């Protein structure tokens, strides 16, 4: 009799486990992340938020090689949501009007992905990852450099280190930049974009073209000059999610919107710094950020 009871108990436990597994599978969503760090940090941030506030299990698929690959996976339903950037609308995903006006680019992203892909483009998180002209902090202080237009008074005696491909790009590259700002550096040095940061820090270059949330800006004490003529296309970060996922889990909208407008470039650069330079895990950095913002209990962060 005792053996039979034990057998029934074992069967019940297995059944509960199987039912739990099936239920868990039905309530699982997948967040995609590209190869660069901030997309993986934000995936970890939303995983923590969603699992803390709902019964949904969140899986993360990291290191996806391109925006096109992520969008295809979203379109197939292999992914449910991912971090994206507004300037990606110029990658021929649907018809667009070319402009550098931030509001117009955002509006086109929202309308286009809803119409052509049945996906929701959420309000921006508050930071963008785009090209940025940067100088060492000591040079900025010595020459009074705050915005790109300020370079006009120093262009002739400054060495410009720049991503090789940018030199030839017709619409948002060096030829168009010279027309927009009237700034022409007499000494330009095309190089791999990963070399520009150290080149500036070691004083081999005075001005370099970098990425606006790259942690090496902090590591090498580089100052980003304000794009006062709005030359570079906006690449505001937003979450893109499938409408059918949001319909199935309507609570996700509120959770995703929790961070809208809350993460500026300085914050994102610091988060990237913690992972890339301090070699901490995306999960730990994400949890720490959420605790600091009062969005996650410290006890849960430590568990």
PDB file of C-alpha atoms in Angstrom:
ATOM      1  CA  UNK A   1       0.000   0.000   0.000  1.00  0.00           C
ATOM      2  CA  UNK A   2       2.872   2.337   0.901  1.00  0.00           C
ATOM      3  CA  UNK A   3       4.566   1.466  -2.413  1.00  0.00           C
ATOM      4  CA  UNK A   4       1.377   2.252  -4.309  1.00  0.00           C
ATOM      5  CA  UNK A   5       1.078   5.604  -2.548  1.00  0.00           C
ATOM      6  CA  UNK A   6       4.656   6.443  -3.383  1.00  0.00           C
ATOM      7  CA  UNK A   7       4.022   5.469  -7.005  1.00  0.00           C
ATOM      8  CA  UNK A   8       0.935   7.671  -7.184  1.00  0.00           C
ATOM      9  CA  UNK A   9       2.861  10.534  -5.601  1.00  0.00           C
ATOM     10  CA  UNK A  10       5.664  10.124  -8.127  1.00  0.00           C
ATOM     11  CA  UNK A  11       3.175  10.045 -11.011  1.00  0.00           C
ATOM     12  CA  UNK A  12       1.475  13.171  -9.664  1.00  0.00           C
ATOM     13  CA  UNK A  13       4.774  15.001  -9.356  1.00  0.00           C
ATOM     14  CA  UNK A  14       5.737  14.048 -12.914  1.00  0.00           C
ATOM     15  CA  UNK A  15       2.339  15.188 -14.193  1.00  0.00           C
ATOM     16  CA  UNK A  16       2.661  18.507 -12.391  1.00  0.00           C
ATOM     17  CA  UNK A  17       6.140  18.932 -13.844  1.00  0.00           C
ATOM     18  CA  UNK A  18       4.929  18.164 -17.377  1.00  0.00           C
ATOM     19  CA  UNK A  19       1.959  20.480 -17.078  1.00  0.00           C
ATOM     20  CA  UNK A  20       4.199  23.184 -15.671  1.00  0.00           C
ATOM     21  CA  UNK A  21       6.631  22.717 -18.537  1.00  0.00           C
ATOM     22  CA  UNK A  22       3.846  22.949 -21.123  1.00  0.00           C
ATOM     23  CA  UNK A  23       2.406  26.022 -19.461  1.00  0.00           C
ATOM     24  CA  UNK A  24       5.848  27.578 -19.239  1.00  0.00           C
ATOM     25  CA  UNK A  25       6.453  26.934 -22.904  1.00  0.00           C
ATOM     26  CA  UNK A  26       3.182  28.598 -23.835  1.00  0.00           C
ATOM     27  CA  UNK A  27       4.086  31.628 -21.727  1.00  0.00           C
ATOM     28  CA  UNK A  28       7.582  32.128 -23.095  1.00  0.00           C
ATOM     29  CA  UNK A  29       8.724  35.008 -25.256  1.00  0.00           C
ATOM     30  CA  UNK A  30      12.038  35.471 -26.996  1.00  0.00           C
ATOM     31  CA  UNK A  31      14.028  38.715 -27.108  1.00  0.00           C
ATOM     32  CA  UNK A  32      16.605  39.073 -29.860  1.00  0.00           C
ATOM     33  CA  UNK A  33      19.884  40.928 -29.429  1.00  0.00           C
ATOM     34  CA  UNK A  34      22.561  41.970 -31.907  1.00  0.00           C
ATOM     35  CA  UNK A  35      26.285  41.374 -31.508  1.00  0.00           C
ATOM     36  CA  UNK A  36      27.039  44.639 -29.723  1.00  0.00           C
ATOM     37  CA  UNK A  37      26.788  45.047 -26.002  1.00  0.00           C
ATOM     38  CA  UNK A  38      23.965  47.518 -25.439  1.00  0.00           C
ATOM     39  CA  UNK A  39      21.430  45.351 -27.262  1.00  0.00           C
ATOM     40  CA  UNK A  40      22.306  42.472 -24.931  1.00  0.00           C
ATOM     41  CA  UNK A  41      22.143  44.701 -21.864  1.00  0.00           C
ATOM     42  CA  UNK A  42      18.692  45.960 -22.829  1.00  0.00           C
ATOM     43  CA  UNK A  43      17.517  42.406 -23.529  1.00  0.00           C
ATOM     44  CA  UNK A  44      18.656  41.484 -20.011  1.00  0.00           C
ATOM     45  CA  UNK A  45      16.939  44.571 -18.568  1.00  0.00           C
ATOM     46  CA  UNK A  46      13.604  43.640 -20.123  1.00  0.00           C
ATOM     47  CA  UNK A  47      13.995  39.979 -19.178  1.00  0.00           C
ATOM     48  CA  UNK A  48      14.343  41.018 -15.531  1.00  0.00           C
ATOM     49  CA  UNK A  49      11.409  43.441 -15.690  1.00  0.00           C
ATOM     50  CA  UNK A  50       9.057  41.052 -17.478  1.00  0.00           C
ATOM     51  CA  UNK A  51       9.851  38.028 -15.319  1.00  0.00           C
ATOM     52  CA  UNK A  52       9.577  40.151 -12.170  1.00  0.00           C
ATOM     53  CA  UNK A  53       6.135  41.525 -13.047  1.00  0.00           C
ATOM     54  CA  UNK A  54       4.500  38.637 -14.908  1.00  0.00           C
ATOM     55  CA  UNK A  55       4.500  34.825 -15.133  1.00  0.00           C
ATOM     56  CA  UNK A  56       6.098  35.034 -18.575  1.00  0.00           C
ATOM     57  CA  UNK A  57       9.432  33.306 -19.068  1.00  0.00           C
ATOM     58  CA  UNK A  58      11.861  35.267 -21.227  1.00  0.00           C
ATOM     59  CA  UNK A  59      14.552  33.704 -23.386  1.00  0.00           C
ATOM     60  CA  UNK A  60      17.259  35.801 -25.026  1.00  0.00           C
ATOM     61  CA  UNK A  61      18.803  35.017 -28.406  1.00  0.00           C
ATOM     62  CA  UNK A  62      22.062  37.037 -28.508  1.00  0.00           C
ATOM     63  CA  UNK A  63      24.702  37.844 -31.116  1.00  0.00           C
ATOM     64  CA  UNK A  64      22.416  38.062 -34.145  1.00  0.00           C
ATOM     65  CA  UNK A  65      24.590  39.355 -36.936  1.00  0.00           C
ATOM     66  CA  UNK A  66      22.461  42.038 -38.574  1.00  0.00           C
ATOM     67  CA  UNK A  67      19.342  44.157 -38.337  1.00  0.00           C
ATOM     68  CA  UNK A  68      17.934  42.343 -41.376  1.00  0.00           C
ATOM     69  CA  UNK A  69      18.417  38.981 -39.661  1.00  0.00           C
ATOM     70  CA  UNK A  70      16.666  40.190 -36.521  1.00  0.00           C
ATOM     71  CA  UNK A  71      13.752  41.600 -38.515  1.00  0.00           C
ATOM     72  CA  UNK A  72      13.350  38.355 -40.456  1.00  0.00           C
ATOM     73  CA  UNK A  73      13.309  36.389 -37.203  1.00  0.00           C
ATOM     74  CA  UNK A  74      10.677  38.768 -35.801  1.00  0.00           C
ATOM     75  CA  UNK A  75       8.625  38.449 -38.976  1.00  0.00           C
ATOM     76  CA  UNK A  76       8.723  34.632 -38.777  1.00  0.00           C
ATOM     77  CA  UNK A  77       7.768  34.641 -35.119  1.00  0.00           C
ATOM     78  CA  UNK A  78      11.086  33.209 -33.950  1.00  0.00           C
ATOM     79  CA  UNK A  79      11.536  36.404 -31.919  1.00  0.00           C
ATOM     80  CA  UNK A  80       8.930  38.497 -30.126  1.00  0.00           C
ATOM     81  CA  UNK A  81      10.802  41.735 -29.511  1.00  0.00           C
ATOM     82  CA  UNK A  82      14.179  43.382 -29.947  1.00  0.00           C
ATOM     83  CA  UNK A  83      16.011  46.667 -29.522  1.00  0.00           C
ATOM     84  CA  UNK A  84      16.134  48.638 -32.767  1.00  0.00           C
ATOM     85  CA  UNK A  85      17.246  52.091 -33.948  1.00  0.00           C
ATOM     86  CA  UNK A  86      15.103  54.578 -35.858  1.00  0.00           C
ATOM     87  CA  UNK A  87      17.685  55.213 -38.601  1.00  0.00           C
ATOM     88  CA  UNK A  88      17.341  51.600 -39.719  1.00  0.00           C
ATOM     89  CA  UNK A  89      14.281  52.649 -41.732  1.00  0.00           C
ATOM     90  CA  UNK A  90      16.753  53.688 -44.435  1.00  0.00           C
ATOM     91  CA  UNK A  91      17.748  50.052 -44.977  1.00  0.00           C
ATOM     92  CA  UNK A  92      15.001  49.620 -47.607  1.00  0.00           C
ATOM     93  CA  UNK A  93      12.528  47.767 -45.401  1.00  0.00           C
ATOM     94  CA  UNK A  94       9.668  49.936 -46.715  1.00  0.00           C
ATOM     95  CA  UNK A  95       9.245  53.256 -48.586  1.00  0.00           C
ATOM     96  CA  UNK A  96      10.479  56.259 -46.589  1.00  0.00           C
ATOM     97  CA  UNK A  97      11.170  59.957 -46.958  1.00  0.00           C
ATOM     98  CA  UNK A  98      14.831  60.785 -46.296  1.00  0.00           C
ATOM     99  CA  UNK A  99      15.173  63.327 -43.491  1.00  0.00           C
ATOM    100  CA  UNK A 100      17.306  63.964 -40.415  1.00  0.00           C
ATOM    101  CA  UNK A 101      14.364  65.342 -38.454  1.00  0.00           C
ATOM    102  CA  UNK A 102      14.101  63.135 -35.367  1.00  0.00           C
ATOM    103  CA  UNK A 103      10.316  63.324 -35.042  1.00  0.00           C
ATOM    104  CA  UNK A 104       9.726  62.538 -38.722  1.00  0.00           C
ATOM    105  CA  UNK A 105      12.048  59.541 -38.650  1.00  0.00           C
ATOM    106  CA  UNK A 106      10.295  58.213 -35.531  1.00  0.00           C
ATOM    107  CA  UNK A 107       6.863  58.729 -37.092  1.00  0.00           C
ATOM    108  CA  UNK A 108       7.898  56.830 -40.225  1.00  0.00           C
ATOM    109  CA  UNK A 109       9.272  53.965 -38.133  1.00  0.00           C
ATOM    110  CA  UNK A 110       6.037  53.663 -36.152  1.00  0.00           C
ATOM    111  CA  UNK A 111       3.772  53.805 -39.206  1.00  0.00           C
ATOM    112  CA  UNK A 112       5.964  51.694 -41.473  1.00  0.00           C
ATOM    113  CA  UNK A 113       6.511  48.740 -39.162  1.00  0.00           C
ATOM    114  CA  UNK A 114       2.842  48.681 -38.229  1.00  0.00           C
ATOM    115  CA  UNK A 115       1.699  48.765 -41.869  1.00  0.00           C
ATOM    116  CA  UNK A 116       4.263  46.505 -43.513  1.00  0.00           C
ATOM    117  CA  UNK A 117       5.207  44.134 -40.685  1.00  0.00           C
ATOM    118  CA  UNK A 118       2.328  44.244 -38.174  1.00  0.00           C
ATOM    119  CA  UNK A 119       4.760  45.273 -35.436  1.00  0.00           C
ATOM    120  CA  UNK A 120       4.745  48.053 -32.851  1.00  0.00           C
ATOM    121  CA  UNK A 121       7.613  50.528 -32.673  1.00  0.00           C
ATOM    122  CA  UNK A 122       7.618  51.896 -29.122  1.00  0.00           C
ATOM    123  CA  UNK A 123       8.580  55.386 -28.005  1.00  0.00           C
ATOM    124  CA  UNK A 124      12.369  55.910 -27.780  1.00  0.00           C
ATOM    125  CA  UNK A 125      14.252  54.875 -24.649  1.00  0.00           C
ATOM    126  CA  UNK A 126      16.146  58.157 -24.606  1.00  0.00           C
ATOM    127  CA  UNK A 127      19.495  57.379 -26.210  1.00  0.00           C
ATOM    128  CA  UNK A 128      20.740  56.900 -29.727  1.00  0.00           C
ATOM    129  CA  UNK A 129      23.732  55.071 -31.157  1.00  0.00           C
ATOM    130  CA  UNK A 130      24.959  57.113 -34.087  1.00  0.00           C
ATOM    131  CA  UNK A 131      28.124  58.677 -35.425  1.00  0.00           C
ATOM    132  CA  UNK A 132      29.659  61.295 -33.148  1.00  0.00           C
ATOM    133  CA  UNK A 133      32.587  63.671 -33.609  1.00  0.00           C
ATOM    134  CA  UNK A 134      34.695  63.495 -30.478  1.00  0.00           C
ATOM    135  CA  UNK A 135      37.814  65.152 -29.093  1.00  0.00           C
ATOM    136  CA  UNK A 136      39.943  64.663 -26.004  1.00  0.00           C
ATOM    137  CA  UNK A 137      38.552  66.489 -22.994  1.00  0.00           C
ATOM    138  CA  UNK A 138      41.713  68.560 -22.636  1.00  0.00           C
ATOM    139  CA  UNK A 139      41.465  69.796 -26.247  1.00  0.00           C
ATOM    140  CA  UNK A 140      37.779  70.631 -25.793  1.00  0.00           C
ATOM    141  CA  UNK A 141      38.603  72.709 -22.724  1.00  0.00           C
ATOM    142  CA  UNK A 142      41.610  74.447 -24.285  1.00  0.00           C
ATOM    143  CA  UNK A 143      39.800  75.412 -27.485  1.00  0.00           C
ATOM    144  CA  UNK A 144      36.296  75.921 -26.170  1.00  0.00           C
ATOM    145  CA  UNK A 145      34.778  73.076 -28.199  1.00  0.00           C
ATOM    146  CA  UNK A 146      31.177  72.202 -27.337  1.00  0.00           C
ATOM    147  CA  UNK A 147      29.539  71.639 -30.718  1.00  0.00           C
ATOM    148  CA  UNK A 148      30.683  70.557 -34.175  1.00  0.00           C
ATOM    149  CA  UNK A 149      30.400  74.100 -35.534  1.00  0.00           C
ATOM    150  CA  UNK A 150      33.123  75.137 -33.087  1.00  0.00           C
ATOM    151  CA  UNK A 151      35.628  73.089 -35.122  1.00  0.00           C
ATOM    152  CA  UNK A 152      35.567  75.753 -37.848  1.00  0.00           C
ATOM    153  CA  UNK A 153      38.063  77.870 -35.944  1.00  0.00           C
ATOM    154  CA  UNK A 154      40.504  74.968 -35.485  1.00  0.00           C
ATOM    155  CA  UNK A 155      40.071  72.844 -38.622  1.00  0.00           C
ATOM    156  CA  UNK A 156      43.396  73.722 -40.251  1.00  0.00           C
ATOM    157  CA  UNK A 157      45.611  72.514 -37.440  1.00  0.00           C
ATOM    158  CA  UNK A 158      43.663  69.446 -36.285  1.00  0.00           C
ATOM    159  CA  UNK A 159      44.236  65.846 -37.368  1.00  0.00           C
ATOM    160  CA  UNK A 160      41.020  63.980 -38.161  1.00  0.00           C
ATOM    161  CA  UNK A 161      40.852  60.199 -37.647  1.00  0.00           C
ATOM    162  CA  UNK A 162      37.868  58.639 -39.340  1.00  0.00           C
ATOM    163  CA  UNK A 163      36.260  55.356 -40.331  1.00  0.00           C
ATOM    164  CA  UNK A 164      37.460  54.599 -43.866  1.00  0.00           C
ATOM    165  CA  UNK A 165      33.994  53.864 -45.274  1.00  0.00           C
ATOM    166  CA  UNK A 166      32.578  57.177 -44.001  1.00  0.00           C
ATOM    167  CA  UNK A 167      34.942  59.163 -46.191  1.00  0.00           C
ATOM    168  CA  UNK A 168      33.105  58.072 -49.356  1.00  0.00           C
ATOM    169  CA  UNK A 169      29.470  57.919 -48.207  1.00  0.00           C
ATOM    170  CA  UNK A 170      27.566  60.484 -50.310  1.00  0.00           C
ATOM    171  CA  UNK A 171      24.603  61.340 -48.070  1.00  0.00           C
ATOM    172  CA  UNK A 172      25.909  61.133 -44.498  1.00  0.00           C
ATOM    173  CA  UNK A 173      29.666  60.895 -45.106  1.00  0.00           C
ATOM    174  CA  UNK A 174      32.536  63.366 -45.374  1.00  0.00           C
ATOM    175  CA  UNK A 175      31.530  65.052 -48.680  1.00  0.00           C
ATOM    176  CA  UNK A 176      28.088  65.950 -47.310  1.00  0.00           C
ATOM    177  CA  UNK A 177      29.535  66.826 -43.909  1.00  0.00           C
ATOM    178  CA  UNK A 178      31.862  69.440 -45.426  1.00  0.00           C
ATOM    179  CA  UNK A 179      28.914  71.098 -47.171  1.00  0.00           C
ATOM    180  CA  UNK A 180      26.713  71.047 -44.077  1.00  0.00           C
ATOM    181  CA  UNK A 181      29.253  72.437 -41.623  1.00  0.00           C
ATOM    182  CA  UNK A 182      31.719  74.212 -43.876  1.00  0.00           C
ATOM    183  CA  UNK A 183      34.476  72.355 -42.049  1.00  0.00           C
ATOM    184  CA  UNK A 184      37.331  70.807 -44.046  1.00  0.00           C
ATOM    185  CA  UNK A 185      40.188  69.150 -42.212  1.00  0.00           C
ATOM    186  CA  UNK A 186      43.470  69.528 -44.062  1.00  0.00           C
ATOM    187  CA  UNK A 187      44.807  66.347 -42.484  1.00  0.00           C
ATOM    188  CA  UNK A 188      42.458  63.346 -42.572  1.00  0.00           C
ATOM    189  CA  UNK A 189      43.495  59.814 -41.653  1.00  0.00           C
ATOM    190  CA  UNK A 190      41.113  57.011 -42.704  1.00  0.00           C
ATOM    191  CA  UNK A 191      41.354  53.973 -40.405  1.00  0.00           C
ATOM    192  CA  UNK A 192      39.367  51.131 -38.892  1.00  0.00           C
ATOM    193  CA  UNK A 193      36.715  52.577 -36.584  1.00  0.00           C
ATOM    194  CA  UNK A 194      38.005  50.473 -33.675  1.00  0.00           C
ATOM    195  CA  UNK A 195      41.352  52.288 -33.835  1.00  0.00           C
ATOM    196  CA  UNK A 196      40.104  55.854 -33.587  1.00  0.00           C
ATOM    197  CA  UNK A 197      39.576  55.884 -29.814  1.00  0.00           C
ATOM    198  CA  UNK A 198      43.111  54.950 -28.883  1.00  0.00           C
ATOM    199  CA  UNK A 199      44.466  57.188 -31.654  1.00  0.00           C
ATOM    200  CA  UNK A 200      42.793  60.161 -29.986  1.00  0.00           C
ATOM    201  CA  UNK A 201      43.851  59.128 -26.483  1.00  0.00           C
ATOM    202  CA  UNK A 202      47.484  58.728 -27.561  1.00  0.00           C
ATOM    203  CA  UNK A 203      47.384  62.195 -29.192  1.00  0.00           C
ATOM    204  CA  UNK A 204      47.975  60.825 -32.679  1.00  0.00           C
ATOM    205  CA  UNK A 205      44.610  62.353 -33.655  1.00  0.00           C
ATOM    206  CA  UNK A 206      42.820  65.469 -32.442  1.00  0.00           C
ATOM    207  CA  UNK A 207      39.297  64.753 -33.694  1.00  0.00           C
ATOM    208  CA  UNK A 208      37.843  61.299 -34.360  1.00  0.00           C
ATOM    209  CA  UNK A 209      34.575  59.942 -35.663  1.00  0.00           C
ATOM    210  CA  UNK A 210      33.231  57.546 -33.018  1.00  0.00           C
ATOM    211  CA  UNK A 211      29.933  55.975 -31.933  1.00  0.00           C
ATOM    212  CA  UNK A 212      27.874  57.934 -29.435  1.00  0.00           C
ATOM    213  CA  UNK A 213      27.454  55.188 -26.778  1.00  0.00           C
ATOM    214  CA  UNK A 214      30.796  53.434 -27.141  1.00  0.00           C
ATOM    215  CA  UNK A 215      32.325  52.845 -23.654  1.00  0.00           C
ATOM    216  CA  UNK A 216      35.755  53.773 -24.945  1.00  0.00           C
ATOM    217  CA  UNK A 217      34.566  57.378 -24.852  1.00  0.00           C
ATOM    218  CA  UNK A 218      34.734  57.025 -21.074  1.00  0.00           C
ATOM    219  CA  UNK A 219      37.838  54.860 -21.066  1.00  0.00           C
ATOM    220  CA  UNK A 220      39.867  57.368 -23.093  1.00  0.00           C
ATOM    221  CA  UNK A 221      38.184  60.537 -21.751  1.00  0.00           C
ATOM    222  CA  UNK A 222      36.739  61.717 -25.052  1.00  0.00           C
ATOM    223  CA  UNK A 223      34.103  64.435 -25.343  1.00  0.00           C
ATOM    224  CA  UNK A 224      31.268  64.215 -27.859  1.00  0.00           C
ATOM    225  CA  UNK A 225      30.576  67.450 -29.735  1.00  0.00           C
ATOM    226  CA  UNK A 226      26.937  68.374 -30.196  1.00  0.00           C
ATOM    227  CA  UNK A 227      25.641  67.840 -33.742  1.00  0.00           C
ATOM    228  CA  UNK A 228      24.144  71.347 -33.787  1.00  0.00           C
ATOM    229  CA  UNK A 229      23.128  71.208 -37.455  1.00  0.00           C
ATOM    230  CA  UNK A 230      21.563  67.746 -37.096  1.00  0.00           C
ATOM    231  CA  UNK A 231      23.737  66.346 -39.834  1.00  0.00           C
ATOM    232  CA  UNK A 232      23.833  62.717 -38.736  1.00  0.00           C
ATOM    233  CA  UNK A 233      20.611  60.705 -39.181  1.00  0.00           C
ATOM    234  CA  UNK A 234      18.928  59.957 -35.834  1.00  0.00           C
ATOM    235  CA  UNK A 235      19.368  56.431 -34.509  1.00  0.00           C
ATOM    236  CA  UNK A 236      17.097  56.596 -31.490  1.00  0.00           C
ATOM    237  CA  UNK A 237      16.814  53.280 -29.658  1.00  0.00           C
ATOM    238  CA  UNK A 238      13.344  51.769 -29.292  1.00  0.00           C
ATOM    239  CA  UNK A 239      11.794  48.391 -28.721  1.00  0.00           C
ATOM    240  CA  UNK A 240      10.141  46.735 -31.726  1.00  0.00           C
ATOM    241  CA  UNK A 241       7.623  44.004 -30.869  1.00  0.00           C
ATOM    242  CA  UNK A 242       5.193  41.759 -32.730  1.00  0.00           C
ATOM    243  CA  UNK A 243       1.578  42.912 -32.434  1.00  0.00           C
ATOM    244  CA  UNK A 244       0.331  39.359 -31.955  1.00  0.00           C
ATOM    245  CA  UNK A 245       2.693  38.948 -28.980  1.00  0.00           C
ATOM    246  CA  UNK A 246       1.375  42.172 -27.460  1.00  0.00           C
ATOM    247  CA  UNK A 247      -2.196  41.012 -28.064  1.00  0.00           C
ATOM    248  CA  UNK A 248      -1.491  37.712 -26.311  1.00  0.00           C
ATOM    249  CA  UNK A 249       0.332  39.466 -23.455  1.00  0.00           C
ATOM    250  CA  UNK A 250      -1.171  42.975 -23.194  1.00  0.00           C
ATOM    251  CA  UNK A 251       0.701  43.602 -19.944  1.00  0.00           C
ATOM    252  CA  UNK A 252       3.925  43.834 -21.959  1.00  0.00           C
ATOM    253  CA  UNK A 253       3.051  47.284 -23.321  1.00  0.00           C
ATOM    254  CA  UNK A 254       3.161  48.894 -19.914  1.00  0.00           C
ATOM    255  CA  UNK A 255       6.361  47.113 -18.969  1.00  0.00           C
ATOM    256  CA  UNK A 256       8.118  48.119 -22.189  1.00  0.00           C
ATOM    257  CA  UNK A 257       6.969  51.722 -21.759  1.00  0.00           C
ATOM    258  CA  UNK A 258       8.396  51.807 -18.234  1.00  0.00           C
ATOM    259  CA  UNK A 259      11.783  52.825 -19.624  1.00  0.00           C
ATOM    260  CA  UNK A 260      10.647  55.130 -22.434  1.00  0.00           C
ATOM    261  CA  UNK A 261      12.642  58.356 -22.263  1.00  0.00           C
ATOM    262  CA  UNK A 262      14.499  57.164 -19.154  1.00  0.00           C
ATOM    263  CA  UNK A 263      17.909  56.063 -20.519  1.00  0.00           C
ATOM    264  CA  UNK A 264      20.076  58.835 -21.938  1.00  0.00           C
ATOM    265  CA  UNK A 265      23.342  58.384 -23.829  1.00  0.00           C
ATOM    266  CA  UNK A 266      25.475  58.936 -20.730  1.00  0.00           C
ATOM    267  CA  UNK A 267      23.616  56.203 -18.866  1.00  0.00           C
ATOM    268  CA  UNK A 268      23.822  53.746 -21.756  1.00  0.00           C
ATOM    269  CA  UNK A 269      27.504  54.458 -22.279  1.00  0.00           C
ATOM    270  CA  UNK A 270      28.138  53.792 -18.584  1.00  0.00           C
ATOM    271  CA  UNK A 271      26.219  50.508 -18.754  1.00  0.00           C
ATOM    272  CA  UNK A 272      28.274  49.491 -21.796  1.00  0.00           C
ATOM    273  CA  UNK A 273      31.412  50.464 -19.889  1.00  0.00           C
ATOM    274  CA  UNK A 274      30.544  48.129 -17.032  1.00  0.00           C
ATOM    275  CA  UNK A 275      30.276  45.179 -19.425  1.00  0.00           C
ATOM    276  CA  UNK A 276      32.954  45.891 -22.036  1.00  0.00           C
ATOM    277  CA  UNK A 277      35.648  47.502 -19.899  1.00  0.00           C
ATOM    278  CA  UNK A 278      34.915  46.183 -16.401  1.00  0.00           C
ATOM    279  CA  UNK A 279      34.004  42.738 -17.797  1.00  0.00           C
ATOM    280  CA  UNK A 280      30.803  42.310 -15.806  1.00  0.00           C
ATOM    281  CA  UNK A 281      27.891  40.221 -17.079  1.00  0.00           C
ATOM    282  CA  UNK A 282      24.965  41.850 -18.880  1.00  0.00           C
ATOM    283  CA  UNK A 283      22.597  40.297 -16.335  1.00  0.00           C
ATOM    284  CA  UNK A 284      24.395  41.758 -13.305  1.00  0.00           C
ATOM    285  CA  UNK A 285      24.633  45.192 -14.908  1.00  0.00           C
ATOM    286  CA  UNK A 286      20.954  45.086 -15.908  1.00  0.00           C
ATOM    287  CA  UNK A 287      19.829  44.096 -12.420  1.00  0.00           C
ATOM    288  CA  UNK A 288      21.986  46.704 -10.741  1.00  0.00           C
ATOM    289  CA  UNK A 289      20.568  49.418 -12.995  1.00  0.00           C
ATOM    290  CA  UNK A 290      16.983  48.382 -12.273  1.00  0.00           C
ATOM    291  CA  UNK A 291      17.613  48.343  -8.513  1.00  0.00           C
ATOM    292  CA  UNK A 292      19.158  51.820  -8.686  1.00  0.00           C
ATOM    293  CA  UNK A 293      16.075  53.051 -10.545  1.00  0.00           C
ATOM    294  CA  UNK A 294      13.739  51.517  -7.974  1.00  0.00           C
ATOM    295  CA  UNK A 295      12.293  49.128 -10.563  1.00  0.00           C
ATOM    296  CA  UNK A 296      13.543  45.895  -8.971  1.00  0.00           C
ATOM    297  CA  UNK A 297      13.837  44.906  -5.310  1.00  0.00           C
ATOM    298  CA  UNK A 298      17.375  44.655  -3.987  1.00  0.00           C
ATOM    299  CA  UNK A 299      16.533  41.258  -2.463  1.00  0.00           C
ATOM    300  CA  UNK A 300      15.581  39.947  -5.895  1.00  0.00           C
ATOM    301  CA  UNK A 301      18.706  41.483  -7.412  1.00  0.00           C
ATOM    302  CA  UNK A 302      20.863  39.612  -4.891  1.00  0.00           C
ATOM    303  CA  UNK A 303      19.044  36.281  -5.265  1.00  0.00           C
TER     304      UNK A 303
END
